Structure formats: structure tokens, C-alpha cells
Amino acid sequence: MRALACLAALALGLICGHAFAADEDAPNRKPVKAIGDARLSVGGRGMLPLYLSRDWSLPQPAISRAIIVLHGRLRNADEYYISANNAQAAAGDDGKASLMIVPQFLAEIDIEAYKLPQDMLRWSLEGWEGGDAALAPNPVSSFEALDAILAKLSERRVFPNLKQVVVAGHSGGGQVVQRYAIAGKGEAALLRQHIDIRYVVANPSSYAYFSAERPMPKIAASCPGYDNWKYGMGDRPPYLADATPAALEQRYVEREVIYLLGTLDTNPKHSALDKSCMAEAQGPYRYARGHAYVDAMAKRDHGTPSHRVWDVAGVGHDGDKMLTSKCGLAALFDIPGCGAER
């Protein structure tokens, strides 16, 4: 029965009940060009590759801030690590006390291409973006992998002076950050150690809504699955199944979230824009979708007391320019000078 449901879902632009982006079916089906050189055990159930700017197997008393930068659908953590280092360099002295972390969510094709050990975690090509379970070696949610990173950062014997963690992502990585800000459970370990956490969502193609209403209701009306995860609260993966939508929303609005939106990210035909009907129901392009989502959240009963939206003037869909802009540096490193809040 489950297999038949999946076949039916594929015909409607869904994957086993979960909605996925129509543009996510080409470049990400090739092996990645590089594998992160560091490793993290996720609860003893599998290994996660990642890039680290410092060796966290040793005490790091000089580190007061950790910044996690998430790659997008291409799984190209090596390129995102370069962007993370560019942002750190642009921060000057404010960046020197920061640890840059870029995890990598691999697929089976990557394991095969590099003949990686069988204990290396691997996900479906799209499922990791929304917190689905790994295909092997154990059904570990990609969000559990992020939880494991936050747990590592909460170890005071390694990070005695850590004060803040930032989870950031641009484009596809921004989609992951927005969903993890809703679903993530790893924050508790940091808060027990009085470590603050912030989520930075930059130019994603889509957002997870808490209601069935959409900015483009006519598109939504003719789009089966438009309100399923990762676009809405329907048919959520197991990692999120133990919480109601209301509880998830309450958790989300209480978290510190900054939306970075490039004012020139306005191309409705951009090659990497999610053009599925699920995403089109949220607006014509990324800049419009971002502001529509923030406006929709502001009208909800809970409000958004911990959320801010900053326009990044003159920047389109460019991760380096977004993260190294004045607003990007303010969001990542608390450097003054943004002044673009709406």
C-alpha cells in the first residue's frame, strides 16, 4: 500500500507523501566534487562528514561564537566552506573568535563514487532537506545530525567560552535552516549551558507555512500537496511527528530568526528557483516569497517577536554577497551597520 501511495505521489510532484521542489532533479544527481575532511558520530548510528575551521577534538578557549553554514541541494559543502571563510575574513577581528562549521549531507551516489565506509550517513537526494531519515546505515534524521553538532558545541570542556551559535544558510541551505528552526531539538543542549542560538535564513525558494492560506490561493487550489511538509504542516516526517503544528509554531516564533532577502532576487525564471506549484503558491520569486511569509507570520495569533527581516539592497541570488554584505555580517557576527530592517 505504501509503495502504491508513493507512485501516486510522484505523479503529483510529491515524494512518498512529502512535497519536493521540481527543480531538484538534475545537478544534484551527480556525485559531489569533494567530501568534508572531518567526521562527527551521530549518536553512534552513523558518521557525518563536515568541514571545520578548527580542530574541535581539542579545547578551544578562544572560540566565543560558532557559525554553522548549510549547503543546498548540490551537497557542495566545499564551496559553502569557502563562502563561510569569506564571511569570516570580511568580519575582520570580529571573525577571529569564531568557529566555522559546514556539515555535508551525502547521497548514495557519493558513497559509491568515493568508496566511503559503510558507516557514513547517506540520505535520498531531496529528503535530507526536510529532516527525513537516512537510508543507511541507520534511519537518522538529517535534523538529528544537526542536533549532534549543537550537542558537540555544548561541551564546555571543549568550548569553555562559547556564547553564541548561529545556524545559517543561503538558497537551498536557507530552506533547511528555516525548517530546522521550526523542528530542531538541539537547541536545548545549548540553552542548558547558557549559549544563545540564532537562525539566519537567506534567499530560500520556499518556506514551511503553519496554515493552509497562501499568497497565491488560485495556484494552491489546483496544487495537490501544497500544504504538505516541507511547504506546510501536512504529512510531516517522523522527527516532527511527536509535536502538533501549534507546538511547532510556538517553538518557532520564540526562536531568534533573521530573514536576509536580496532585493534583486526577483527573477521568476531563475534556474535554481523552485518552480513547483507548492512553491509558486507562495509567490513569484524569492524576494516576494520571503516578505509574503514574514507578513503571514505577523498576522498569526502567536506573532513573531523574535523574528526580523532585513533587505540586502542591490544583491540578487548570490551567497557570497549575501553573507559578506553589511546585513550578512550583522546577522552572523553582530557587526553594526545593516540598517535594512523592514
mmCIF file of C-alpha atoms in Angstrom:
data_model
loop_
_atom_site.group_PDB
_atom_site.id
_atom_site.type_symbol
_atom_site.label_atom_id
_atom_site.label_comp_id
_atom_site.label_asym_id
_atom_site.label_seq_id
_atom_site.Cartn_x
_atom_site.Cartn_y
_atom_site.Cartn_z
ATOM 1 C CA MET A 1 0.000 0.000 0.000
ATOM 2 C CA ARG A 2 2.825 2.399 0.886
ATOM 3 C CA ALA A 3 4.545 1.702 -2.462
ATOM 4 C CA LEU A 4 1.330 2.415 -4.371
ATOM 5 C CA ALA A 5 0.908 5.659 -2.443
ATOM 6 C CA CYS A 6 4.444 6.691 -3.370
ATOM 7 C CA LEU A 7 3.837 6.013 -7.074
ATOM 8 C CA ALA A 8 0.709 8.119 -6.957
ATOM 9 C CA ALA A 9 2.543 10.862 -5.113
ATOM 10 C CA LEU A 10 5.316 11.034 -7.701
ATOM 11 C CA ALA A 11 2.764 11.748 -10.363
ATOM 12 C CA LEU A 12 1.630 14.769 -8.357
ATOM 13 C CA GLY A 13 5.078 16.201 -7.644
ATOM 14 C CA LEU A 14 5.458 14.565 -4.243
ATOM 15 C CA ILE A 15 7.870 12.002 -2.886
ATOM 16 C CA CYS A 16 6.284 9.342 -0.721
ATOM 17 C CA GLY A 17 3.801 11.919 0.539
ATOM 18 C CA HIS A 18 6.376 14.667 1.099
ATOM 19 C CA ALA A 19 6.388 17.576 -1.333
ATOM 20 C CA PHE A 20 9.645 18.328 -3.110
ATOM 21 C CA ALA A 21 10.915 21.008 -5.455
ATOM 22 C CA ALA A 22 10.569 20.447 -9.188
ATOM 23 C CA ASP A 23 13.996 21.992 -9.839
ATOM 24 C CA GLU A 24 15.739 19.455 -7.590
ATOM 25 C CA ASP A 25 16.132 16.695 -10.158
ATOM 26 C CA ALA A 26 19.214 17.469 -12.247
ATOM 27 C CA PRO A 27 22.640 18.677 -10.963
ATOM 28 C CA ASN A 28 22.224 17.055 -7.553
ATOM 29 C CA ARG A 29 22.043 13.616 -9.165
ATOM 30 C CA LYS A 30 25.799 13.642 -9.773
ATOM 31 C CA PRO A 31 28.429 12.770 -7.145
ATOM 32 C CA VAL A 32 29.835 15.689 -5.197
ATOM 33 C CA LYS A 33 33.282 17.035 -6.101
ATOM 34 C CA ALA A 34 34.693 16.789 -2.572
ATOM 35 C CA ILE A 35 33.964 15.162 0.790
ATOM 36 C CA GLY A 36 34.359 17.021 4.073
ATOM 37 C CA ASP A 37 37.572 16.009 5.844
ATOM 38 C CA ALA A 38 36.235 15.993 9.432
ATOM 39 C CA ARG A 39 33.834 13.449 10.960
ATOM 40 C CA LEU A 40 31.162 13.508 13.657
ATOM 41 C CA SER A 41 29.423 10.461 15.094
ATOM 42 C CA VAL A 42 25.667 10.986 15.272
ATOM 43 C CA GLY A 43 24.626 9.063 18.345
ATOM 44 C CA GLY A 44 26.807 6.130 17.352
ATOM 45 C CA ARG A 45 24.429 5.392 14.467
ATOM 46 C CA GLY A 46 26.436 6.837 11.605
ATOM 47 C CA MET A 47 29.181 9.280 10.669
ATOM 48 C CA LEU A 48 28.599 12.771 9.275
ATOM 49 C CA PRO A 49 31.317 14.470 7.175
ATOM 50 C CA LEU A 50 31.918 18.168 7.694
ATOM 51 C CA TYR A 51 34.421 20.990 7.334
ATOM 52 C CA LEU A 52 35.812 22.719 10.439
ATOM 53 C CA SER A 53 37.971 25.824 10.674
ATOM 54 C CA ARG A 54 39.475 24.495 13.935
ATOM 55 C CA ASP A 55 40.069 21.063 15.420
ATOM 56 C CA TRP A 56 37.241 20.572 17.905
ATOM 57 C CA SER A 57 38.818 17.434 19.309
ATOM 58 C CA LEU A 58 40.998 19.873 21.263
ATOM 59 C CA PRO A 59 39.910 22.540 23.769
ATOM 60 C CA GLN A 60 39.079 25.833 22.047
ATOM 61 C CA PRO A 61 39.052 28.509 24.750
ATOM 62 C CA ALA A 62 39.496 31.289 22.175
ATOM 63 C CA ILE A 63 36.173 30.489 20.489
ATOM 64 C CA SER A 64 33.177 32.571 21.593
ATOM 65 C CA ARG A 65 30.992 32.072 18.515
ATOM 66 C CA ALA A 66 30.271 29.066 16.284
ATOM 67 C CA ILE A 67 28.692 29.518 12.853
ATOM 68 C CA ILE A 68 27.133 26.568 11.046
ATOM 69 C CA VAL A 69 26.634 27.179 7.313
ATOM 70 C CA LEU A 70 24.396 24.711 5.474
ATOM 71 C CA HIS A 71 24.843 23.764 1.835
ATOM 72 C CA GLY A 72 21.991 23.439 -0.628
ATOM 73 C CA ARG A 73 20.685 20.651 -2.826
ATOM 74 C CA LEU A 74 24.039 20.131 -4.611
ATOM 75 C CA ARG A 75 25.607 18.941 -1.335
ATOM 76 C CA ASN A 76 28.642 21.079 -2.248
ATOM 77 C CA ALA A 77 29.898 21.681 1.265
ATOM 78 C CA ASP A 78 33.375 22.518 -0.071
ATOM 79 C CA GLU A 79 32.047 25.599 -1.864
ATOM 80 C CA TYR A 80 29.994 26.662 1.132
ATOM 81 C CA TYR A 81 33.070 26.325 3.309
ATOM 82 C CA ILE A 82 34.797 28.845 1.042
ATOM 83 C CA SER A 83 31.822 31.195 1.434
ATOM 84 C CA ALA A 84 31.933 30.713 5.205
ATOM 85 C CA ASN A 85 35.626 31.572 5.255
ATOM 86 C CA ASN A 86 34.991 34.623 3.050
ATOM 87 C CA ALA A 87 32.406 35.882 5.531
ATOM 88 C CA GLN A 88 34.777 35.236 8.429
ATOM 89 C CA ALA A 89 37.541 37.178 6.684
ATOM 90 C CA ALA A 90 35.155 40.048 5.909
ATOM 91 C CA ALA A 91 34.292 40.210 9.619
ATOM 92 C CA GLY A 92 37.886 41.121 10.463
ATOM 93 C CA ASP A 93 38.690 40.985 14.171
ATOM 94 C CA ASP A 94 35.085 40.009 14.934
ATOM 95 C CA GLY A 95 35.579 36.801 12.982
ATOM 96 C CA LYS A 96 38.763 35.642 14.677
ATOM 97 C CA ALA A 97 36.987 34.194 17.698
ATOM 98 C CA SER A 98 34.581 32.196 15.505
ATOM 99 C CA LEU A 99 34.499 28.535 14.558
ATOM 100 C CA MET A 100 33.129 27.920 11.054
ATOM 101 C CA ILE A 101 31.312 24.616 10.521
ATOM 102 C CA VAL A 102 29.896 23.244 7.257
ATOM 103 C CA PRO A 103 28.237 19.803 7.551
ATOM 104 C CA GLN A 104 27.671 17.646 4.472
ATOM 105 C CA PHE A 105 24.582 15.518 3.792
ATOM 106 C CA LEU A 106 25.660 12.850 1.321
ATOM 107 C CA ALA A 107 23.663 10.630 -1.030
ATOM 108 C CA GLU A 108 24.264 7.010 -2.030
ATOM 109 C CA ILE A 109 25.937 8.118 -5.268
ATOM 110 C CA ASP A 110 28.584 9.945 -3.219
ATOM 111 C CA ILE A 111 29.286 6.875 -1.084
ATOM 112 C CA GLU A 112 29.744 4.759 -4.190
ATOM 113 C CA ALA A 113 31.844 7.296 -6.100
ATOM 114 C CA TYR A 114 34.354 7.741 -3.275
ATOM 115 C CA LYS A 115 34.125 4.186 -1.881
ATOM 116 C CA LEU A 116 33.363 5.616 1.550
ATOM 117 C CA PRO A 117 32.976 3.426 4.653
ATOM 118 C CA GLN A 118 29.553 1.903 5.145
ATOM 119 C CA ASP A 119 29.090 3.744 8.432
ATOM 120 C CA MET A 120 28.892 7.055 6.536
ATOM 121 C CA LEU A 121 25.384 8.510 6.656
ATOM 122 C CA ARG A 122 23.594 8.944 3.366
ATOM 123 C CA TRP A 123 20.133 10.298 2.513
ATOM 124 C CA SER A 124 17.877 10.426 -0.501
ATOM 125 C CA LEU A 125 18.677 13.237 -2.928
ATOM 126 C CA GLU A 126 15.969 15.520 -1.535
ATOM 127 C CA GLY A 127 14.836 14.007 1.766
ATOM 128 C CA TRP A 128 17.665 15.374 3.918
ATOM 129 C CA GLU A 129 16.464 18.923 3.186
ATOM 130 C CA GLY A 130 13.330 18.396 5.263
ATOM 131 C CA GLY A 131 14.586 16.178 8.066
ATOM 132 C CA ASP A 132 13.874 12.749 6.563
ATOM 133 C CA ALA A 133 15.665 9.686 7.898
ATOM 134 C CA ALA A 134 18.922 8.485 6.345
ATOM 135 C CA LEU A 135 18.768 5.498 4.009
ATOM 136 C CA ALA A 136 21.784 3.924 5.727
ATOM 137 C CA PRO A 137 23.451 2.810 7.898
ATOM 138 C CA ASN A 138 20.579 3.718 10.256
ATOM 139 C CA PRO A 139 17.414 5.836 9.905
ATOM 140 C CA VAL A 140 18.960 9.004 11.335
ATOM 141 C CA SER A 141 17.117 12.237 10.546
ATOM 142 C CA SER A 142 19.246 14.945 8.965
ATOM 143 C CA PHE A 143 17.900 17.156 11.749
ATOM 144 C CA GLU A 144 19.317 14.699 14.296
ATOM 145 C CA ALA A 145 22.692 15.269 12.647
ATOM 146 C CA LEU A 146 22.305 18.996 13.271
ATOM 147 C CA ASP A 147 21.262 18.202 16.838
ATOM 148 C CA ALA A 148 24.543 16.286 17.220
ATOM 149 C CA ILE A 149 26.546 19.317 16.077
ATOM 150 C CA LEU A 150 24.797 21.505 18.648
ATOM 151 C CA ALA A 151 25.413 18.864 21.333
ATOM 152 C CA LYS A 152 29.115 18.916 20.478
ATOM 153 C CA LEU A 153 29.181 22.708 20.755
ATOM 154 C CA SER A 154 27.551 22.497 24.195
ATOM 155 C CA GLU A 155 30.561 20.591 25.613
ATOM 156 C CA ARG A 156 32.144 23.093 27.976
ATOM 157 C CA ARG A 157 35.375 21.117 28.260
ATOM 158 C CA VAL A 158 35.961 21.889 24.565
ATOM 159 C CA PHE A 159 34.244 25.285 24.317
ATOM 160 C CA PRO A 160 34.519 26.894 27.763
ATOM 161 C CA ASN A 161 33.848 30.412 26.435
ATOM 162 C CA LEU A 162 31.294 29.800 23.709
ATOM 163 C CA LYS A 163 28.496 32.377 23.923
ATOM 164 C CA GLN A 164 26.546 32.082 20.691
ATOM 165 C CA VAL A 165 25.790 29.632 17.875
ATOM 166 C CA VAL A 166 24.482 30.793 14.501
ATOM 167 C CA VAL A 167 22.835 28.363 12.080
ATOM 168 C CA ALA A 168 22.836 29.963 8.633
ATOM 169 C CA GLY A 169 22.092 29.021 5.061
ATOM 170 C CA HIS A 170 21.577 30.609 1.650
ATOM 171 C CA SER A 171 19.215 29.363 -1.066
ATOM 172 C CA GLY A 172 18.739 25.606 -0.528
ATOM 173 C CA GLY A 173 20.652 25.904 2.732
ATOM 174 C CA GLY A 174 18.273 28.683 3.761
ATOM 175 C CA GLN A 175 15.370 26.291 3.234
ATOM 176 C CA VAL A 176 16.991 23.772 5.569
ATOM 177 C CA VAL A 177 17.651 26.420 8.233
ATOM 178 C CA GLN A 178 14.054 27.637 8.138
ATOM 179 C CA ARG A 179 12.707 24.110 8.621
ATOM 180 C CA TYR A 180 15.247 23.268 11.298
ATOM 181 C CA ALA A 181 14.333 26.471 13.157
ATOM 182 C CA ILE A 182 10.805 25.031 13.307
ATOM 183 C CA ALA A 183 11.700 21.444 14.115
ATOM 184 C CA GLY A 184 15.159 21.338 15.702
ATOM 185 C CA LYS A 185 15.574 19.850 19.168
ATOM 186 C CA GLY A 186 19.294 20.506 19.595
ATOM 187 C CA GLU A 187 18.812 23.999 20.976
ATOM 188 C CA ALA A 188 18.040 22.630 24.454
ATOM 189 C CA ALA A 189 21.624 21.397 24.951
ATOM 190 C CA LEU A 190 22.964 24.886 24.225
ATOM 191 C CA LEU A 191 20.475 26.698 26.425
ATOM 192 C CA ARG A 192 21.408 24.472 29.372
ATOM 193 C CA GLN A 193 24.925 25.880 29.003
ATOM 194 C CA HIS A 194 23.609 29.461 28.593
ATOM 195 C CA ILE A 195 24.659 29.577 24.951
ATOM 196 C CA ASP A 196 22.413 31.649 22.678
ATOM 197 C CA ILE A 197 21.354 30.444 19.228
ATOM 198 C CA ARG A 198 20.251 32.326 16.138
ATOM 199 C CA TYR A 199 18.913 31.140 12.772
ATOM 200 C CA VAL A 200 19.760 33.054 9.582
ATOM 201 C CA VAL A 201 17.554 32.273 6.580
ATOM 202 C CA ALA A 202 18.876 33.831 3.346
ATOM 203 C CA ASN A 203 17.027 33.804 -0.002
ATOM 204 C CA PRO A 204 15.307 30.397 0.193
ATOM 205 C CA SER A 205 12.939 29.299 -2.570
ATOM 206 C CA SER A 206 10.177 28.370 -0.129
ATOM 207 C CA TYR A 207 9.045 28.259 3.485
ATOM 208 C CA ALA A 208 7.061 25.930 5.732
ATOM 209 C CA TYR A 209 3.673 27.509 6.460
ATOM 210 C CA PHE A 210 1.584 26.847 9.573
ATOM 211 C CA SER A 211 -1.791 27.455 7.915
ATOM 212 C CA ALA A 212 -3.364 26.427 4.625
ATOM 213 C CA GLU A 213 -3.565 30.025 3.386
ATOM 214 C CA ARG A 214 -1.115 31.105 0.670
ATOM 215 C CA PRO A 215 -0.274 34.383 -1.084
ATOM 216 C CA MET A 216 -1.368 32.812 -4.412
ATOM 217 C CA PRO A 217 -4.596 30.988 -3.460
ATOM 218 C CA LYS A 218 -5.581 30.083 -7.034
ATOM 219 C CA ILE A 219 -2.329 28.186 -7.520
ATOM 220 C CA ALA A 220 -2.731 26.476 -4.152
ATOM 221 C CA ALA A 221 -6.289 25.426 -5.016
ATOM 222 C CA SER A 222 -5.061 23.419 -8.015
ATOM 223 C CA CYS A 223 -1.915 22.036 -6.363
ATOM 224 C CA PRO A 224 -2.245 18.690 -4.530
ATOM 225 C CA GLY A 225 0.182 18.537 -1.638
ATOM 226 C CA TYR A 226 0.853 22.273 -1.464
ATOM 227 C CA ASP A 227 0.332 22.149 2.312
ATOM 228 C CA ASN A 228 2.446 19.040 2.938
ATOM 229 C CA TRP A 229 5.871 19.190 4.521
ATOM 230 C CA LYS A 230 8.251 20.845 3.556
ATOM 231 C CA TYR A 231 5.835 23.562 2.372
ATOM 232 C CA GLY A 232 3.243 23.111 5.116
ATOM 233 C CA MET A 233 2.450 21.028 8.169
ATOM 234 C CA GLY A 234 0.847 18.029 6.469
ATOM 235 C CA ASP A 235 2.490 14.585 6.365
ATOM 236 C CA ARG A 236 5.496 15.550 8.467
ATOM 237 C CA PRO A 237 8.460 13.129 8.761
ATOM 238 C CA PRO A 238 8.930 11.129 11.993
ATOM 239 C CA TYR A 239 11.351 13.673 13.504
ATOM 240 C CA LEU A 240 8.466 16.170 13.680
ATOM 241 C CA ALA A 241 5.617 13.750 14.283
ATOM 242 C CA ASP A 242 5.655 13.983 18.084
ATOM 243 C CA ALA A 243 4.694 17.661 18.109
ATOM 244 C CA THR A 244 1.472 19.323 16.945
ATOM 245 C CA PRO A 245 1.605 22.150 14.383
ATOM 246 C CA ALA A 246 0.599 24.559 17.140
ATOM 247 C CA ALA A 247 3.509 23.419 19.321
ATOM 248 C CA LEU A 248 5.925 23.692 16.400
ATOM 249 C CA GLU A 249 4.704 27.195 15.639
ATOM 250 C CA GLN A 250 5.050 28.290 19.260
ATOM 251 C CA ARG A 251 8.608 26.942 19.299
ATOM 252 C CA TYR A 252 9.412 28.718 16.035
ATOM 253 C CA VAL A 253 8.177 32.178 16.984
ATOM 254 C CA GLU A 254 10.108 32.053 20.247
ATOM 255 C CA ARG A 255 13.395 31.420 18.430
ATOM 256 C CA GLU A 256 15.632 34.178 17.117
ATOM 257 C CA VAL A 257 15.303 34.173 13.336
ATOM 258 C CA ILE A 258 16.710 36.674 10.836
ATOM 259 C CA TYR A 259 15.497 36.560 7.248
ATOM 260 C CA LEU A 260 18.001 38.021 4.764
ATOM 261 C CA LEU A 261 16.333 38.886 1.452
ATOM 262 C CA GLY A 262 18.278 40.190 -1.556
ATOM 263 C CA THR A 263 16.276 42.989 -3.151
ATOM 264 C CA LEU A 264 17.385 41.852 -6.626
ATOM 265 C CA ASP A 265 16.445 38.184 -6.109
ATOM 266 C CA THR A 266 13.377 38.803 -8.252
ATOM 267 C CA ASN A 267 13.804 36.545 -11.287
ATOM 268 C CA PRO A 268 10.769 34.235 -11.600
ATOM 269 C CA LYS A 269 12.718 32.135 -14.130
ATOM 270 C CA HIS A 270 15.939 31.727 -12.126
ATOM 271 C CA SER A 271 17.463 28.339 -12.922
ATOM 272 C CA ALA A 272 17.640 27.267 -9.267
ATOM 273 C CA LEU A 273 14.253 28.659 -8.211
ATOM 274 C CA ASP A 274 11.710 26.111 -7.009
ATOM 275 C CA LYS A 275 9.026 26.315 -9.700
ATOM 276 C CA SER A 276 6.779 23.569 -8.347
ATOM 277 C CA CYS A 277 3.174 24.566 -7.726
ATOM 278 C CA MET A 278 3.839 24.120 -3.994
ATOM 279 C CA ALA A 279 6.410 26.923 -4.152
ATOM 280 C CA GLU A 280 4.597 29.023 -6.766
ATOM 281 C CA ALA A 281 1.660 29.240 -4.353
ATOM 282 C CA GLN A 282 3.993 31.210 -2.064
ATOM 283 C CA GLY A 283 4.766 33.899 -4.645
ATOM 284 C CA PRO A 284 6.503 34.520 -7.991
ATOM 285 C CA TYR A 285 10.149 34.770 -6.822
ATOM 286 C CA ARG A 286 12.296 34.595 -3.695
ATOM 287 C CA TYR A 287 12.145 38.224 -2.576
ATOM 288 C CA ALA A 288 8.347 38.261 -2.811
ATOM 289 C CA ARG A 289 8.025 34.837 -1.163
ATOM 290 C CA GLY A 290 10.170 35.934 1.780
ATOM 291 C CA HIS A 291 8.185 39.071 2.538
ATOM 292 C CA ALA A 292 4.885 37.292 1.988
ATOM 293 C CA TYR A 293 5.883 34.650 4.545
ATOM 294 C CA VAL A 294 7.005 37.200 7.134
ATOM 295 C CA ASP A 295 3.775 39.157 6.620
ATOM 296 C CA ALA A 296 1.722 35.969 7.001
ATOM 297 C CA MET A 297 3.518 35.062 10.227
ATOM 298 C CA ALA A 298 2.966 38.566 11.628
ATOM 299 C CA LYS A 299 -0.781 38.087 11.244
ATOM 300 C CA ARG A 300 -0.810 34.815 13.166
ATOM 301 C CA ASP A 301 -2.065 34.653 16.749
ATOM 302 C CA HIS A 302 1.419 33.983 18.093
ATOM 303 C CA GLY A 303 3.071 36.902 16.279
ATOM 304 C CA THR A 304 6.814 36.955 15.552
ATOM 305 C CA PRO A 305 8.503 38.724 18.489
ATOM 306 C CA SER A 306 11.888 37.084 17.844
ATOM 307 C CA HIS A 307 11.908 37.377 14.052
ATOM 308 C CA ARG A 308 13.467 40.110 11.916
ATOM 309 C CA VAL A 309 13.591 40.618 8.154
ATOM 310 C CA TRP A 310 16.468 42.534 6.601
ATOM 311 C CA ASP A 311 16.578 43.616 2.981
ATOM 312 C CA VAL A 312 20.026 43.315 1.409
ATOM 313 C CA ALA A 313 19.971 46.153 -1.104
ATOM 314 C CA GLY A 314 21.402 45.599 -4.557
ATOM 315 C CA VAL A 315 22.074 41.873 -4.143
ATOM 316 C CA GLY A 316 20.431 39.067 -6.094
ATOM 317 C CA HIS A 317 20.809 35.305 -5.682
ATOM 318 C CA ASP A 318 24.451 35.319 -4.607
ATOM 319 C CA GLY A 319 25.507 33.527 -1.431
ATOM 320 C CA ASP A 320 28.890 35.221 -1.075
ATOM 321 C CA LYS A 321 27.450 38.697 -1.499
ATOM 322 C CA MET A 322 24.609 37.959 0.889
ATOM 323 C CA LEU A 323 26.811 36.576 3.670
ATOM 324 C CA THR A 324 29.528 39.230 3.286
ATOM 325 C CA SER A 325 27.088 42.151 2.987
ATOM 326 C CA LYS A 326 26.664 44.516 5.921
ATOM 327 C CA CYS A 327 23.447 42.749 6.844
ATOM 328 C CA GLY A 328 25.044 39.339 6.417
ATOM 329 C CA LEU A 329 27.901 40.272 8.727
ATOM 330 C CA ALA A 330 25.425 41.742 11.220
ATOM 331 C CA ALA A 331 23.415 38.530 11.202
ATOM 332 C CA LEU A 332 26.443 36.238 11.531
ATOM 333 C CA PHE A 333 28.828 38.284 13.689
ATOM 334 C CA ASP A 334 26.704 41.097 15.230
ATOM 335 C CA ILE A 335 28.725 43.735 13.358
ATOM 336 C CA PRO A 336 26.790 47.048 13.300
ATOM 337 C CA GLY A 337 25.878 48.749 10.049
ATOM 338 C CA CYS A 338 22.982 46.849 8.485
ATOM 339 C CA GLY A 339 20.149 49.331 8.797
ATOM 340 C CA ALA A 340 17.978 47.447 6.280
ATOM 341 C CA GLU A 341 15.294 46.075 8.564
ATOM 342 C CA ARG A 342 11.735 46.442 7.301
#
